[in-house]
PDB file of C-alpha atoms in Angstrom:
ATOM      1  CA  MET A   1       0.000   0.000   0.000  1.00 92.00           C
ATOM      2  CA  ILE A   2       1.416   3.356  -1.021  1.00 94.00           C
ATOM      3  CA  VAL A   3       1.441   5.854   1.844  1.00 94.00           C
ATOM      4  CA  ARG A   4       2.303   9.535   1.408  1.00 94.00           C
ATOM      5  CA  ILE A   5       3.854  11.318   4.335  1.00 95.00           C
ATOM      6  CA  MET A   6       3.133  14.936   3.561  1.00 95.00           C
ATOM      7  CA  GLY A   7       6.302  16.910   2.922  1.00 93.00           C
ATOM      8  CA  GLU A   8       8.469  13.781   2.778  1.00 93.00           C
ATOM      9  CA  GLY A   9       7.349  11.545  -0.062  1.00 93.00           C
ATOM     10  CA  GLN A  10       5.885   8.076  -0.384  1.00 95.00           C
ATOM     11  CA  VAL A  11       6.611   4.726   1.218  1.00 96.00           C
ATOM     12  CA  ASP A  12       5.283   1.291   0.296  1.00 96.00           C
ATOM     13  CA  VAL A  13       3.849  -0.425   3.381  1.00 96.00           C
ATOM     14  CA  ALA A  14       3.083  -4.145   3.358  1.00 95.00           C
ATOM     15  CA  PRO A  15      -0.603  -4.929   4.064  1.00 92.00           C
ATOM     16  CA  GLY A  16       0.415  -6.979   7.097  1.00 92.00           C
ATOM     17  CA  ASP A  17       1.937  -3.896   8.723  1.00 93.00           C
ATOM     18  CA  LEU A  18      -1.229  -1.797   8.527  1.00 91.00           C
ATOM     19  CA  ALA A  19      -2.637  -3.162  11.795  1.00 91.00           C
ATOM     20  CA  GLU A  20       0.350  -1.788  13.698  1.00 92.00           C
ATOM     21  CA  LEU A  21      -0.014   1.608  12.025  1.00 93.00           C
ATOM     22  CA  ASN A  22      -3.732   1.534  12.801  1.00 92.00           C
ATOM     23  CA  GLU A  23      -2.982   1.047  16.516  1.00 94.00           C
ATOM     24  CA  LEU A  24      -0.715   4.089  16.461  1.00 95.00           C
ATOM     25  CA  ASP A  25      -3.369   6.012  14.535  1.00 93.00           C
ATOM     26  CA  SER A  26      -5.842   5.240  17.339  1.00 93.00           C
ATOM     27  CA  LYS A  27      -3.465   6.845  19.839  1.00 96.00           C
ATOM     28  CA  VAL A  28      -3.343   9.983  17.680  1.00 96.00           C
ATOM     29  CA  GLU A  29      -7.151  10.095  17.634  1.00 94.00           C
ATOM     30  CA  GLN A  30      -7.408   9.551  21.399  1.00 96.00           C
ATOM     31  CA  ALA A  31      -4.976  12.394  22.071  1.00 97.00           C
ATOM     32  CA  ILE A  32      -6.955  14.722  19.793  1.00 95.00           C
ATOM     33  CA  GLU A  33     -10.238  13.778  21.490  1.00 94.00           C
ATOM     34  CA  ALA A  34      -8.652  14.453  24.894  1.00 96.00           C
ATOM     35  CA  GLY A  35      -7.134  17.736  23.708  1.00 95.00           C
ATOM     36  CA  ASP A  36      -3.745  16.518  24.985  1.00 97.00           C
ATOM     37  CA  GLU A  37      -1.081  18.275  22.918  1.00 96.00           C
ATOM     38  CA  ALA A  38       1.857  16.356  24.449  1.00 97.00           C
ATOM     39  CA  ALA A  39       0.220  12.964  23.884  1.00 98.00           C
ATOM     40  CA  PHE A  40      -0.782  14.033  20.371  1.00 97.00           C
ATOM     41  CA  ARG A  41       2.762  15.045  19.465  1.00 97.00           C
ATOM     42  CA  THR A  42       4.178  11.781  20.870  1.00 98.00           C
ATOM     43  CA  ALA A  43       1.566   9.650  19.095  1.00 97.00           C
ATOM     44  CA  LEU A  44       1.936  11.449  15.760  1.00 97.00           C
ATOM     45  CA  HIS A  45       5.716  11.117  15.803  1.00 97.00           C
ATOM     46  CA  ALA A  46       5.437   7.419  16.729  1.00 98.00           C
ATOM     47  CA  LEU A  47       3.045   6.840  13.803  1.00 97.00           C
ATOM     48  CA  LEU A  48       5.259   8.647  11.308  1.00 97.00           C
ATOM     49  CA  ASP A  49       8.470   7.058  12.592  1.00 97.00           C
ATOM     50  CA  ARG A  50       6.954   3.594  12.297  1.00 97.00           C
ATOM     51  CA  ALA A  51       5.648   4.268   8.783  1.00 97.00           C
ATOM     52  CA  ARG A  52       9.140   5.418   7.767  1.00 96.00           C
ATOM     53  CA  ARG A  53      10.783   2.324   9.302  1.00 97.00           C
ATOM     54  CA  ILE A  54       8.463  -0.335   7.900  1.00 96.00           C
ATOM     55  CA  GLY A  55       7.784   1.357   4.572  1.00 96.00           C
ATOM     56  CA  LYS A  56      10.061   1.001   1.594  1.00 96.00           C
ATOM     57  CA  PRO A  57      10.749   4.405   0.017  1.00 95.00           C
ATOM     58  CA  VAL A  58       9.121   4.954  -3.359  1.00 95.00           C
ATOM     59  CA  PRO A  59      11.474   6.760  -5.761  1.00 92.00           C
ATOM     60  CA  ASP A  60      10.524  10.404  -6.306  1.00 85.00           C
ATOM     61  CA  ASP A  61      10.265   9.863 -10.055  1.00 87.00           C
ATOM     62  CA  ASP A  62       7.665   7.098  -9.540  1.00 86.00           C
ATOM     63  CA  LEU A  63       4.185   8.557  -9.818  1.00 77.00           C
ATOM     64  CA  GLU A  64       2.212   6.080  -7.731  1.00 82.00           C
ATOM     65  CA  PRO A  65      -1.215   7.097  -6.421  1.00 90.00           C
ATOM     66  CA  SER A  66      -1.202   7.307  -2.617  1.00 90.00           C
ATOM     67  CA  GLU A  67      -3.758   5.092  -0.920  1.00 91.00           C
ATOM     68  CA  LEU A  68      -3.200   6.773   2.457  1.00 90.00           C
ATOM     69  CA  ILE A  69      -1.981  10.237   3.341  1.00 92.00           C
ATOM     70  CA  LEU A  70      -0.322  10.959   6.673  1.00 95.00           C
ATOM     71  CA  PRO A  71       0.187  14.476   7.989  1.00 95.00           C
ATOM     72  CA  PRO A  72       3.621  16.068   8.310  1.00 96.00           C
ATOM     73  CA  SER A  73       5.417  15.813  11.649  1.00 95.00           C
ATOM     74  CA  ASP A  74       4.780  19.492  12.389  1.00 96.00           C
ATOM     75  CA  ALA A  75       1.010  19.301  11.816  1.00 96.00           C
ATOM     76  CA  THR A  76      -1.221  20.794  14.484  1.00 95.00           C
ATOM     77  CA  MET A  77      -4.001  18.925  16.242  1.00 94.00           C
ATOM     78  CA  ASP A  78      -6.565  20.974  14.318  1.00 92.00           C
ATOM     79  CA  GLU A  79      -4.927  20.125  10.980  1.00 93.00           C
ATOM     80  CA  VAL A  80      -4.865  16.407  11.767  1.00 93.00           C
ATOM     81  CA  LYS A  81      -8.422  16.507  13.108  1.00 90.00           C
ATOM     82  CA  ALA A  82      -9.522  17.931   9.746  1.00 89.00           C
ATOM     83  CA  MET A  83      -7.808  14.999   7.988  1.00 87.00           C
ATOM     84  CA  LEU A  84      -9.469  12.324  10.122  1.00 82.00           C
ATOM     85  CA  GLY A  85     -12.204  10.307   8.485  1.00 69.00           C
ATOM     86  CA  ASP A  86     -14.701   8.046  10.180  1.00 66.00           C
ATOM     87  CA  GLU A  87     -11.942   5.457  10.585  1.00 66.00           C
ATOM     88  CA  GLY A  88      -9.056   7.771  11.441  1.00 72.00           C
ATOM     89  CA  LEU A  89      -6.089   8.419   9.199  1.00 75.00           C
ATOM     90  CA  ILE A  90      -5.714   4.709   8.482  1.00 73.00           C
ATOM     91  CA  PRO A  91      -8.920   2.762   7.761  1.00 69.00           C
ATOM     92  CA  ASP A  92      -9.287  -0.729   9.222  1.00 63.00           C
TER      93      ASP A  92
END
């Protein structure tokens, strides 16, 4: 699955790794719902770091459509909240 990390590029994440990313996504959502900036920042960075580690970089000259879009590491809670769908950033 091709995942775009805004401002960084794309990574190819194996379908079997999506459950782990989904767990981290849930922590981002919980922090937003609680209005906890520190927990949000920690959860967002954990999600992005994990996506970077498990994903294989897609070359910049490859024009693959992104199936998921993750916010940049400096995104605010309001910006990420606007990106959330019914199933979070990463659908089940």
